[in-house]
mmCIF file of C-alpha atoms in Angstrom:
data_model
loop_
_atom_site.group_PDB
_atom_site.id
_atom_site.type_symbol
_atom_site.label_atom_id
_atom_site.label_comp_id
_atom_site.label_asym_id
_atom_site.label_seq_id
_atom_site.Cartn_x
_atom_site.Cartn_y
_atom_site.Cartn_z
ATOM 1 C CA UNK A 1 7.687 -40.724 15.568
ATOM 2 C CA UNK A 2 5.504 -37.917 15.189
ATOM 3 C CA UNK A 3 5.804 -35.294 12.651
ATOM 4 C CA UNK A 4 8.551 -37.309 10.669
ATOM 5 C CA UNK A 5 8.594 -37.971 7.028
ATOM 6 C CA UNK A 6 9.596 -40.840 7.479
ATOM 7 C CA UNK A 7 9.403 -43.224 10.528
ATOM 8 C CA UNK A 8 12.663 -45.294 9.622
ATOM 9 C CA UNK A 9 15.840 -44.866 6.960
ATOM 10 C CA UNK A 10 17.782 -47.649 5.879
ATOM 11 C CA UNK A 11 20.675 -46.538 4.457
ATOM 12 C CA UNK A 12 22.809 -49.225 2.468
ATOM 13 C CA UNK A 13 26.537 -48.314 1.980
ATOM 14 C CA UNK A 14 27.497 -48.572 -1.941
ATOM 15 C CA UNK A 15 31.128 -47.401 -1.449
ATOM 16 C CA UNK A 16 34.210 -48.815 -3.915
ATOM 17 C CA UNK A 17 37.595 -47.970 -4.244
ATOM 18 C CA UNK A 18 39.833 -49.105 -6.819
ATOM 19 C CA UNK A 19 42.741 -48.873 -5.445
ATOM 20 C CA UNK A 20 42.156 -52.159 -3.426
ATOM 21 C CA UNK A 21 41.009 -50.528 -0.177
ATOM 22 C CA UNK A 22 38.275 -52.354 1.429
ATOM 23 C CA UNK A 23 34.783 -50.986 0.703
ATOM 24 C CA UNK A 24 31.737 -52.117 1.296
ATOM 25 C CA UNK A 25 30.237 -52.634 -2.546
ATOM 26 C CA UNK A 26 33.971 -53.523 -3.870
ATOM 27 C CA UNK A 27 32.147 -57.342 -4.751
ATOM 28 C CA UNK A 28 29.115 -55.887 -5.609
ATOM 29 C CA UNK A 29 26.854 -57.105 -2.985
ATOM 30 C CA UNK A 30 26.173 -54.222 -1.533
ATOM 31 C CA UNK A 31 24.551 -52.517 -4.699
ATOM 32 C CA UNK A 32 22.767 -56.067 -4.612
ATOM 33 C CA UNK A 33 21.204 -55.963 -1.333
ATOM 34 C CA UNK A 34 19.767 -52.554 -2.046
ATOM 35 C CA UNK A 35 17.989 -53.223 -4.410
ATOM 36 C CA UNK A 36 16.359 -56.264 -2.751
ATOM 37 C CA UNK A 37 15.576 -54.472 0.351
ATOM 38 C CA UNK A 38 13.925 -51.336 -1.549
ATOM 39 C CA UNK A 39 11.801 -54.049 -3.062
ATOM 40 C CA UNK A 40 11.539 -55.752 -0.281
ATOM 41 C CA UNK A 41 9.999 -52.913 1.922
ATOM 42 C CA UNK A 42 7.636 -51.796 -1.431
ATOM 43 C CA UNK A 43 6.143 -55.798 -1.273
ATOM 44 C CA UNK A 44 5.883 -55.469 2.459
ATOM 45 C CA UNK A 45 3.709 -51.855 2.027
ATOM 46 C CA UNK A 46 5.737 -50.244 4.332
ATOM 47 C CA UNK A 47 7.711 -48.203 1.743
ATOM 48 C CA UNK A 48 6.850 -44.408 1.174
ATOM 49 C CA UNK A 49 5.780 -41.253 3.029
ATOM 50 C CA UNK A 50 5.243 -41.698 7.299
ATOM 51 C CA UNK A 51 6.714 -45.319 6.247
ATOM 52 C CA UNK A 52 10.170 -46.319 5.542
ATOM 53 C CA UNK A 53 12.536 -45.340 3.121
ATOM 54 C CA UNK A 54 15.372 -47.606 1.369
ATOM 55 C CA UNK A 55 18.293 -45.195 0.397
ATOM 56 C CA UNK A 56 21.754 -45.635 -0.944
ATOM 57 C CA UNK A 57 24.584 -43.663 0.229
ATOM 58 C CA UNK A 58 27.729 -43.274 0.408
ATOM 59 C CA UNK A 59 30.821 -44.137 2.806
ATOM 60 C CA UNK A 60 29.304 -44.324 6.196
ATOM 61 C CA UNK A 61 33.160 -44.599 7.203
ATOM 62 C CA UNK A 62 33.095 -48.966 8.736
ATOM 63 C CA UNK A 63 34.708 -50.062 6.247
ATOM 64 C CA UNK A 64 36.727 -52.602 8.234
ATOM 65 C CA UNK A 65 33.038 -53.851 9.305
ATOM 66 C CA UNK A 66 31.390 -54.318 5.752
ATOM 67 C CA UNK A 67 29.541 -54.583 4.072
ATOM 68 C CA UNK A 68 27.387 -52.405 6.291
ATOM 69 C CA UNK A 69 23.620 -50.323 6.907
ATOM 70 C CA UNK A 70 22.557 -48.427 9.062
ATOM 71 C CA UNK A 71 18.993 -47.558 10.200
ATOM 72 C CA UNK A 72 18.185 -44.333 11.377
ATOM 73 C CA UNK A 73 17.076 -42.693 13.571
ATOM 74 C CA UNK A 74 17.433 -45.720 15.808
ATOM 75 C CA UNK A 75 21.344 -45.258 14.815
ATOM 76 C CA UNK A 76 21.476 -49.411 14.433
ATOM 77 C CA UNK A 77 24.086 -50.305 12.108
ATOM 78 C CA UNK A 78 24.836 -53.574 10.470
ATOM 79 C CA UNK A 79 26.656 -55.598 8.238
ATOM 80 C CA UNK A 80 25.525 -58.380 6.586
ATOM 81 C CA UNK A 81 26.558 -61.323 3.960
ATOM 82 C CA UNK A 82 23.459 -62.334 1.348
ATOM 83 C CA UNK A 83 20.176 -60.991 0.030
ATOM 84 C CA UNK A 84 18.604 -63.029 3.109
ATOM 85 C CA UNK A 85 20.564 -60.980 5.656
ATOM 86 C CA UNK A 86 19.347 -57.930 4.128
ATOM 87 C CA UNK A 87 15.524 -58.816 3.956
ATOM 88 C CA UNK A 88 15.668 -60.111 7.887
ATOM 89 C CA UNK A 89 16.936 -56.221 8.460
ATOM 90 C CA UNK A 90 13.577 -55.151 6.473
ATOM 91 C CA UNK A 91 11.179 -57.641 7.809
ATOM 92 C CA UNK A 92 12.175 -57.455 11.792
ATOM 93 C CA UNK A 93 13.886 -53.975 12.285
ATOM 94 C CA UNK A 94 12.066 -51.960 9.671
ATOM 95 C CA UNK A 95 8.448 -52.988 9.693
ATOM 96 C CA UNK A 96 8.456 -54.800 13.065
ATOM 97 C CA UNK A 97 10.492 -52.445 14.844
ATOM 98 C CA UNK A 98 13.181 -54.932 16.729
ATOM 99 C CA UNK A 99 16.593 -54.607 15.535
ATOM 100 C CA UNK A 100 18.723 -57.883 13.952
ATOM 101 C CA UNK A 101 20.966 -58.908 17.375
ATOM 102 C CA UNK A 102 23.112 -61.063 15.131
ATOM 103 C CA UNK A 103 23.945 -58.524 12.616
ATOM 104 C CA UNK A 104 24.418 -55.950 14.376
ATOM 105 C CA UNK A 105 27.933 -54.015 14.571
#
């Protein structure tokens, strides 16, 4: 994408509510799998300016779906269970390009 900052966002929901809603980091995974993807992309090389970007946010509003990610601006979300789901998302979908069929939502 020409011109853009950044060629791909991953964005990692980190949501929790105590009140016993579901949300995607009420476990704790999902503040987990951020971590290992940012890292993940930065041993890769493909994290930084005109590359990708790692970034945690906020309720993305799928709760009933989560944990989930999205990856913009291909709008692909995803949810996923381990550390191993979440590299997948970084190795085929952010540096190859080709979104993760089985996880996505």
């Amino acid at each position: 994408m020409e011109g853009a900052f950044y060629q791909r966002h991953l964005f990692v929901c980190l949501n929790q509510r105590e009140n016993g809603e579901r949300a995607c980091n009420n476990s704790g995974i999902a503040e987990e799998v951020f971590h290992v993807a940012k890292q993940h992309a930065k041993a890769l090389g493909i994290h930084g300016k005109k590359q990708v970007r790692v970034n945690r946010c906020g309720c993305l509003g799928r709760c009933d779906e989560g944990p989930v990610a999205v990856v913009y601006p291909d709008a692909v979300w995803y949810t996923y269970v381990d550390a191993d789901d979440i590299r997948e998302i970084v190795e085929s979908h952010l540096r190859d390009g080709i979104p993760v069929e089985r996880l996505r939502i």
